[in-house]
């Protein structure tokens, strides 16, 4: 079940959006696995909106809802979260819940999936709703695929000199991060459609591949950014790869002053950061764990995480961090990560507020045993 919830103060805008959303709902319901899709009108009281959304998710624990509203963003201060947005994050933030803000000058806003103008055309609104529903569909737990019907998948480190392999890797990251609404407009619309940045130059890159005829097809990604030196071979390969894309080239050449992206995102981690630098600790940050939609439900992300952790530990990493949406913390807890109390904030390069997690040194020796004897094989 998918609900398109309308909470719009302007009567004229509400009527026009209602008509457009009813038409949009019929198309979404027939094309997305989460259907059917229905429109739900809410009044202009925050408490009513919250209670209706909570009741919906209580009745439909696996349901999706997209709130379309002209009071998610303050006209006076767009960067400041309104009471409605704050309450939504607190009350239904761990559900399959998305937001579309109606504002005078649509622009990308932190923690809001998409923004549209009050006079936007039906096609524009339908496109925004479709993108948000696709994001929620990707966030949802996929049905488990029967292993007997699955072709073998290999999880392995990527080759730093293989430009084609790396292009597939960064292209998949761009595709999924566009669906998730993580990219700023400049990167989302970049010429090369590659999601790449300077952290990739000092990272361990893992890929999940399946055989497609005579060649391998890359279907999943993961990386562990380290606070070690830049891999010069990888630097040379990626520089050539993004040479014709000014946006990607600029992101590749802009360093993270503190080494790990997470250290830029969360200033309240100062104590941890000082300890890392004072003790010269070898650290890593797990990120970009992605599986192509049609291959989800086969345990590939678990294999990617496990292989990436073991590869980085073998390389000498003794302290590991990550940033993730609150809805994903249980996934990483299974690998030994624990939330760092009170640490959450906007992630650098990603327009989302996430929580910080850490795999402490004492937990490194307690990683669960592999289901298969080969760390890089998933069936």
Short mmCIF file of C-alpha atoms in Angstrom, two decimals:
data_model
loop_
_atom_site.label_atom_id
_atom_site.label_comp_id
_atom_site.label_asym_id
_atom_site.label_seq_id
_atom_site.Cartn_x
_atom_site.Cartn_y
_atom_site.Cartn_z
CA UNK A 1 0.00 0.00 0.00
CA UNK A 2 1.27 3.47 -0.95
CA UNK A 3 -0.34 6.64 0.39
CA UNK A 4 0.18 10.04 -1.21
CA UNK A 5 -0.68 12.32 1.71
CA UNK A 6 -1.62 15.95 1.01
CA UNK A 7 -1.20 18.64 3.67
CA UNK A 8 -1.50 21.93 1.78
CA UNK A 9 -2.74 25.20 3.29
CA UNK A 10 -3.52 26.95 0.00
CA UNK A 11 -7.00 25.87 -1.13
CA UNK A 12 -6.31 26.44 -4.83
CA UNK A 13 -2.99 24.58 -4.69
CA UNK A 14 -4.54 21.73 -2.70
CA UNK A 15 -7.34 21.20 -5.22
CA UNK A 16 -4.98 21.25 -8.21
CA UNK A 17 -2.45 18.95 -6.57
CA UNK A 18 -5.19 16.55 -5.49
CA UNK A 19 -6.34 16.12 -9.08
CA UNK A 20 -2.78 15.62 -10.32
CA UNK A 21 -1.95 13.13 -7.56
CA UNK A 22 -5.06 11.05 -8.18
CA UNK A 23 -3.95 10.65 -11.78
CA UNK A 24 -0.37 9.94 -10.68
CA UNK A 25 -1.51 7.37 -8.11
CA UNK A 26 -3.18 5.19 -10.72
CA UNK A 27 0.04 4.98 -12.72
CA UNK A 28 2.24 4.29 -9.69
CA UNK A 29 -0.06 1.62 -8.32
CA UNK A 30 0.27 -0.43 -11.49
CA UNK A 31 4.02 -0.05 -11.90
CA UNK A 32 5.49 -0.37 -8.38
CA UNK A 33 5.52 -3.48 -6.20
CA UNK A 34 4.33 -1.47 -3.20
CA UNK A 35 0.93 -0.66 -4.83
CA UNK A 36 -1.99 -0.02 -4.78
CA UNK A 37 -1.50 3.74 -4.49
CA UNK A 38 -4.11 6.09 -3.00
CA UNK A 39 -4.39 9.79 -2.17
CA UNK A 40 -5.07 10.83 1.43
CA UNK A 41 -6.01 14.43 2.35
CA UNK A 42 -4.88 15.78 5.72
CA UNK A 43 -5.81 19.07 7.37
CA UNK A 44 -3.37 21.85 8.22
CA UNK A 45 -2.67 20.91 11.84
CA UNK A 46 0.68 19.29 12.64
CA UNK A 47 -0.82 17.00 15.27
CA UNK A 48 -3.47 15.73 12.86
CA UNK A 49 -0.89 15.00 10.16
CA UNK A 50 1.34 13.10 12.58
CA UNK A 51 -1.49 11.06 14.08
CA UNK A 52 -2.89 10.11 10.67
CA UNK A 53 0.57 9.04 9.45
CA UNK A 54 1.26 7.06 12.61
CA UNK A 55 -2.10 5.32 12.32
CA UNK A 56 -1.44 4.48 8.68
CA UNK A 57 1.92 2.89 9.45
CA UNK A 58 0.44 1.08 12.46
CA UNK A 59 -2.17 -0.48 10.16
CA UNK A 60 0.35 -1.02 7.34
CA UNK A 61 3.81 -1.75 8.86
CA UNK A 62 5.30 -2.39 5.40
CA UNK A 63 3.40 0.41 3.70
CA UNK A 64 4.88 3.51 2.06
CA UNK A 65 3.74 7.12 2.41
CA UNK A 66 4.78 10.30 0.60
CA UNK A 67 3.80 13.60 2.22
CA UNK A 68 3.25 16.48 -0.22
CA UNK A 69 3.04 19.75 1.70
CA UNK A 70 3.64 23.50 1.52
CA UNK A 71 4.67 23.72 5.17
CA UNK A 72 7.63 21.37 5.32
CA UNK A 73 9.89 24.33 4.51
CA UNK A 74 9.84 27.81 6.05
CA UNK A 75 9.51 30.59 3.48
CA UNK A 76 11.61 32.89 5.69
CA UNK A 77 14.39 30.41 6.38
CA UNK A 78 14.41 27.40 3.99
CA UNK A 79 17.39 25.79 5.74
CA UNK A 80 15.56 25.71 9.08
CA UNK A 81 13.36 22.67 9.68
CA UNK A 82 9.71 23.37 10.42
CA UNK A 83 7.86 21.77 13.32
CA UNK A 84 6.03 19.48 10.90
CA UNK A 85 9.28 18.17 9.37
CA UNK A 86 10.86 17.66 12.79
CA UNK A 87 7.84 15.75 14.05
CA UNK A 88 7.74 13.60 10.93
CA UNK A 89 11.40 12.68 11.39
CA UNK A 90 10.84 11.83 15.05
CA UNK A 91 7.59 9.90 14.70
CA UNK A 92 7.78 8.12 11.33
CA UNK A 93 11.41 8.60 10.32
CA UNK A 94 12.13 4.86 10.53
CA UNK A 95 9.20 3.98 8.28
CA UNK A 96 9.10 3.97 4.48
CA UNK A 97 8.24 7.65 4.47
CA UNK A 98 9.13 10.33 1.91
CA UNK A 99 8.56 14.05 1.53
CA UNK A 100 7.91 16.50 -1.30
CA UNK A 101 7.99 20.16 -0.28
CA UNK A 102 6.08 22.83 -2.17
CA UNK A 103 8.04 26.08 -2.13
CA UNK A 104 8.29 29.34 -4.10
CA UNK A 105 11.75 28.58 -5.47
CA UNK A 106 12.35 24.82 -5.54
CA UNK A 107 15.85 23.81 -4.54
CA UNK A 108 17.49 20.83 -2.85
CA UNK A 109 16.80 20.90 0.91
CA UNK A 110 18.42 18.76 3.61
CA UNK A 111 16.35 15.65 4.50
CA UNK A 112 13.55 16.48 2.02
CA UNK A 113 13.37 14.09 -0.90
CA UNK A 114 12.20 16.48 -3.61
CA UNK A 115 10.88 20.04 -3.95
CA UNK A 116 8.40 21.46 -6.46
CA UNK A 117 6.79 24.83 -7.14
CA UNK A 118 3.12 25.55 -6.39
CA UNK A 119 2.49 26.04 -10.10
CA UNK A 120 4.42 22.99 -11.30
CA UNK A 121 2.92 21.00 -14.15
CA UNK A 122 1.31 17.61 -13.53
CA UNK A 123 4.22 15.92 -15.31
CA UNK A 124 6.72 17.58 -12.97
CA UNK A 125 4.78 16.51 -9.89
CA UNK A 126 4.39 12.96 -11.21
CA UNK A 127 8.14 12.77 -11.86
CA UNK A 128 8.93 13.94 -8.30
CA UNK A 129 6.49 11.45 -6.78
CA UNK A 130 7.88 8.65 -8.93
CA UNK A 131 11.45 9.39 -7.78
CA UNK A 132 10.43 9.39 -4.11
CA UNK A 133 8.46 6.14 -4.47
CA UNK A 134 11.44 4.54 -6.22
CA UNK A 135 13.61 5.59 -3.29
CA UNK A 136 11.21 4.05 -0.77
CA UNK A 137 10.98 0.92 -2.88
CA UNK A 138 14.78 0.62 -2.78
CA UNK A 139 14.77 1.15 1.01
CA UNK A 140 12.16 -1.55 1.54
CA UNK A 141 13.18 -5.06 2.53
CA UNK A 142 13.34 -7.09 -0.70
CA UNK A 143 11.75 -10.53 -0.91
CA UNK A 144 14.34 -13.27 -0.45
CA UNK A 145 15.36 -14.80 -3.76
CA UNK A 146 15.51 -18.61 -3.93
CA UNK A 147 19.19 -19.52 -3.92
CA UNK A 148 18.60 -22.45 -6.22
CA UNK A 149 17.56 -20.09 -9.02
CA UNK A 150 20.48 -17.69 -8.61
CA UNK A 151 23.58 -17.56 -10.73
CA UNK A 152 26.89 -17.41 -8.82
CA UNK A 153 28.00 -13.99 -7.59
CA UNK A 154 31.63 -13.21 -6.81
CA UNK A 155 32.58 -10.47 -4.37
CA UNK A 156 36.16 -9.28 -4.79
CA UNK A 157 38.47 -6.24 -4.66
CA UNK A 158 38.36 -4.14 -7.82
CA UNK A 159 41.41 -3.70 -10.02
CA UNK A 160 42.86 -0.21 -9.76
CA UNK A 161 44.08 -0.27 -13.36
CA UNK A 162 40.83 -1.52 -14.92
CA UNK A 163 39.11 1.64 -16.17
CA UNK A 164 36.04 -0.15 -17.54
CA UNK A 165 35.47 -1.96 -14.24
CA UNK A 166 35.80 1.27 -12.27
CA UNK A 167 33.47 3.10 -14.64
CA UNK A 168 30.78 0.47 -14.03
CA UNK A 169 31.41 0.79 -10.28
CA UNK A 170 31.06 4.59 -10.09
CA UNK A 171 28.19 4.54 -12.57
CA UNK A 172 26.17 2.17 -10.38
CA UNK A 173 26.87 4.37 -7.37
CA UNK A 174 25.59 7.41 -9.28
CA UNK A 175 22.47 5.58 -10.45
CA UNK A 176 21.43 4.39 -6.99
CA UNK A 177 22.40 7.59 -5.20
CA UNK A 178 20.26 9.50 -7.69
CA UNK A 179 17.32 7.25 -6.81
CA UNK A 180 18.04 7.82 -3.11
CA UNK A 181 18.15 11.59 -3.57
CA UNK A 182 21.62 11.77 -2.04
CA UNK A 183 23.36 13.79 -4.75
CA UNK A 184 23.35 17.53 -5.20
CA UNK A 185 21.99 18.74 -8.53
CA UNK A 186 25.46 19.42 -9.93
CA UNK A 187 26.61 15.82 -9.44
CA UNK A 188 23.22 14.31 -10.31
CA UNK A 189 23.29 16.07 -13.70
CA UNK A 190 27.02 15.71 -14.32
CA UNK A 191 28.25 14.77 -17.77
CA UNK A 192 29.84 11.42 -16.89
CA UNK A 193 27.11 10.26 -14.45
CA UNK A 194 29.84 8.99 -12.11
CA UNK A 195 29.63 9.38 -8.32
CA UNK A 196 33.27 9.82 -7.36
CA UNK A 197 35.22 11.93 -4.85
CA UNK A 198 38.66 12.33 -3.33
CA UNK A 199 37.97 9.75 -0.61
CA UNK A 200 37.99 7.11 -3.34
CA UNK A 201 41.71 7.70 -3.87
CA UNK A 202 42.58 6.25 -0.45
CA UNK A 203 39.91 3.57 -0.24
CA UNK A 204 39.54 -0.18 -0.62
CA UNK A 205 36.94 -0.85 -3.33
CA UNK A 206 34.88 -4.03 -3.45
CA UNK A 207 32.59 -5.20 -6.23
CA UNK A 208 29.93 -7.90 -6.50
CA UNK A 209 29.97 -9.42 -9.99
CA UNK A 210 27.98 -12.06 -11.81
CA UNK A 211 28.77 -13.66 -15.13
CA UNK A 212 26.92 -12.11 -18.07
CA UNK A 213 27.84 -14.10 -21.16
CA UNK A 214 31.55 -13.75 -21.78
CA UNK A 215 32.09 -10.93 -19.28
CA UNK A 216 31.36 -10.10 -15.67
CA UNK A 217 28.57 -7.71 -14.80
CA UNK A 218 29.09 -5.50 -11.75
CA UNK A 219 25.94 -5.58 -9.59
CA UNK A 220 27.12 -4.29 -6.20
CA UNK A 221 29.61 -1.94 -4.58
CA UNK A 222 31.23 -1.18 -1.23
CA UNK A 223 34.25 0.81 -0.13
CA UNK A 224 36.30 1.36 3.00
CA UNK A 225 37.89 4.81 2.98
CA UNK A 226 41.16 4.76 4.93
CA UNK A 227 43.19 7.51 6.55
CA UNK A 228 46.23 6.19 4.73
CA UNK A 229 48.07 7.46 1.68
CA UNK A 230 46.57 7.98 -1.75
CA UNK A 231 46.84 5.03 -4.13
CA UNK A 232 48.78 6.64 -6.98
CA UNK A 233 47.83 3.97 -9.53
CA UNK A 234 44.17 4.47 -8.71
CA UNK A 235 44.67 8.24 -8.84
CA UNK A 236 46.04 7.99 -12.36
CA UNK A 237 43.20 5.72 -13.52
CA UNK A 238 40.41 7.86 -12.04
CA UNK A 239 41.92 11.12 -13.30
CA UNK A 240 41.80 9.73 -16.81
CA UNK A 241 38.27 8.39 -16.24
CA UNK A 242 36.80 11.80 -15.26
CA UNK A 243 38.94 13.92 -17.55
CA UNK A 244 35.97 15.14 -19.62
CA UNK A 245 33.70 15.86 -16.64
CA UNK A 246 34.51 19.11 -14.83
CA UNK A 247 32.17 18.30 -11.91
CA UNK A 248 33.56 14.82 -11.24
CA UNK A 249 37.10 16.11 -11.72
CA UNK A 250 36.55 18.86 -9.15
CA UNK A 251 35.14 16.39 -6.60
CA UNK A 252 38.08 14.06 -7.19
CA UNK A 253 40.57 16.87 -6.58
CA UNK A 254 38.94 18.28 -3.41
CA UNK A 255 40.53 16.55 -0.38
CA UNK A 256 38.95 15.78 2.98
CA UNK A 257 41.11 17.69 5.49
CA UNK A 258 40.60 15.12 8.27
CA UNK A 259 41.01 12.05 6.08
CA UNK A 260 37.67 10.31 6.60
CA UNK A 261 34.41 11.88 5.36
CA UNK A 262 32.69 11.02 8.67
CA UNK A 263 35.12 13.29 10.51
CA UNK A 264 33.91 16.20 8.34
CA UNK A 265 30.23 15.32 8.89
CA UNK A 266 30.16 15.11 12.67
CA UNK A 267 31.93 17.87 14.58
CA UNK A 268 30.76 16.34 17.88
CA UNK A 269 33.19 13.49 17.25
CA UNK A 270 36.07 15.77 18.28
CA UNK A 271 37.12 13.48 21.13
CA UNK A 272 37.35 10.47 18.83
CA UNK A 273 39.12 12.49 16.13
CA UNK A 274 41.72 13.76 18.62
CA UNK A 275 42.33 10.22 19.86
CA UNK A 276 42.78 8.92 16.30
CA UNK A 277 45.35 11.62 15.48
CA UNK A 278 47.19 11.58 18.83
CA UNK A 279 47.60 7.79 18.73
CA UNK A 280 48.16 7.67 14.96
CA UNK A 281 45.45 5.03 14.63
CA UNK A 282 44.78 3.31 11.32
CA UNK A 283 41.07 3.88 10.64
CA UNK A 284 38.55 3.15 7.96
CA UNK A 285 35.03 4.22 7.02
CA UNK A 286 32.64 1.74 5.40
CA UNK A 287 30.34 3.34 2.82
CA UNK A 288 28.67 3.04 -0.61
CA UNK A 289 27.20 -0.39 0.14
CA UNK A 290 24.94 -0.73 -2.91
CA UNK A 291 23.26 -3.59 -4.77
CA UNK A 292 21.48 -3.19 -8.11
CA UNK A 293 17.69 -3.41 -7.56
CA UNK A 294 17.11 -6.60 -9.56
CA UNK A 295 19.72 -8.47 -7.48
CA UNK A 296 18.50 -7.52 -4.01
CA UNK A 297 17.23 -10.21 -1.66
CA UNK A 298 20.15 -12.56 -2.28
CA UNK A 299 22.33 -11.57 0.68
CA UNK A 300 24.81 -9.74 -1.54
CA UNK A 301 25.03 -6.63 0.65
CA UNK A 302 25.94 -8.83 3.63
CA UNK A 303 28.73 -10.39 1.56
CA UNK A 304 29.95 -6.99 0.42
CA UNK A 305 30.08 -5.68 4.00
CA UNK A 306 31.82 -8.79 5.31
CA UNK A 307 34.39 -8.88 2.52
CA UNK A 308 35.11 -5.14 2.80
CA UNK A 309 35.62 -5.37 6.56
CA UNK A 310 37.90 -8.39 6.32
CA UNK A 311 39.92 -6.86 3.49
CA UNK A 312 40.46 -3.61 5.42
CA UNK A 313 41.34 -5.44 8.64
CA UNK A 314 43.86 -7.57 6.75
CA UNK A 315 45.36 -4.31 5.43
CA UNK A 316 45.93 -3.11 9.01
CA UNK A 317 42.81 -1.10 9.82
CA UNK A 318 42.05 -1.33 13.53
CA UNK A 319 39.12 1.04 13.96
CA UNK A 320 36.11 1.28 11.63
CA UNK A 321 33.28 3.79 11.31
CA UNK A 322 30.24 4.36 9.12
CA UNK A 323 27.30 6.72 8.61
CA UNK A 324 23.82 5.44 7.79
CA UNK A 325 20.13 6.24 7.91
CA UNK A 326 18.45 5.32 11.19
CA UNK A 327 16.39 2.72 9.31
CA UNK A 328 19.60 0.83 8.43
CA UNK A 329 21.31 0.62 11.85
CA UNK A 330 20.10 -2.93 12.50
CA UNK A 331 21.83 -4.13 9.30
CA UNK A 332 25.21 -2.93 10.50
CA UNK A 333 24.66 -4.02 14.10
CA UNK A 334 24.72 -7.59 12.77
CA UNK A 335 28.35 -6.94 11.75
CA UNK A 336 29.34 -5.61 15.17
CA UNK A 337 28.84 -1.86 14.61
CA UNK A 338 27.27 0.19 17.40
CA UNK A 339 25.77 3.69 17.28
CA UNK A 340 27.97 6.41 18.75
CA UNK A 341 25.73 8.04 21.34
CA UNK A 342 24.46 11.48 20.39
CA UNK A 343 26.32 11.63 17.07
CA UNK A 344 24.10 12.38 14.08
CA UNK A 345 24.20 15.10 11.46
CA UNK A 346 24.34 16.02 7.78
CA UNK A 347 26.64 13.73 5.83
CA UNK A 348 29.25 15.41 3.66
CA UNK A 349 28.47 14.89 -0.07
CA UNK A 350 25.02 13.50 0.84
CA UNK A 351 21.95 15.65 1.53
CA UNK A 352 20.78 13.54 4.47
CA UNK A 353 21.04 13.47 8.23
CA UNK A 354 22.55 10.16 9.36
CA UNK A 355 23.77 8.50 12.53
CA UNK A 356 27.39 7.56 13.19
CA UNK A 357 28.41 4.00 14.07
CA UNK A 358 31.68 2.40 15.09
CA UNK A 359 33.22 -1.06 15.13
CA UNK A 360 35.59 -0.88 18.08
CA UNK A 361 39.02 -2.61 18.05
CA UNK A 362 37.87 -5.17 20.63
CA UNK A 363 35.08 -6.25 18.28
CA UNK A 364 37.32 -6.88 15.26
CA UNK A 365 38.19 -10.40 16.41
CA UNK A 366 34.53 -11.24 16.96
CA UNK A 367 33.27 -11.02 13.39
CA UNK A 368 30.81 -13.85 12.70
CA UNK A 369 32.05 -16.93 10.89
CA UNK A 370 31.34 -16.98 7.17
CA UNK A 371 28.51 -19.13 5.86
CA UNK A 372 30.80 -20.17 3.01
CA UNK A 373 34.49 -21.01 3.30
CA UNK A 374 35.44 -18.51 0.58
CA UNK A 375 35.03 -14.94 1.87
CA UNK A 376 34.41 -13.58 -1.59
CA UNK A 377 31.86 -16.08 -2.88
CA UNK A 378 28.07 -15.67 -2.65
CA UNK A 379 25.66 -18.16 -4.18
#
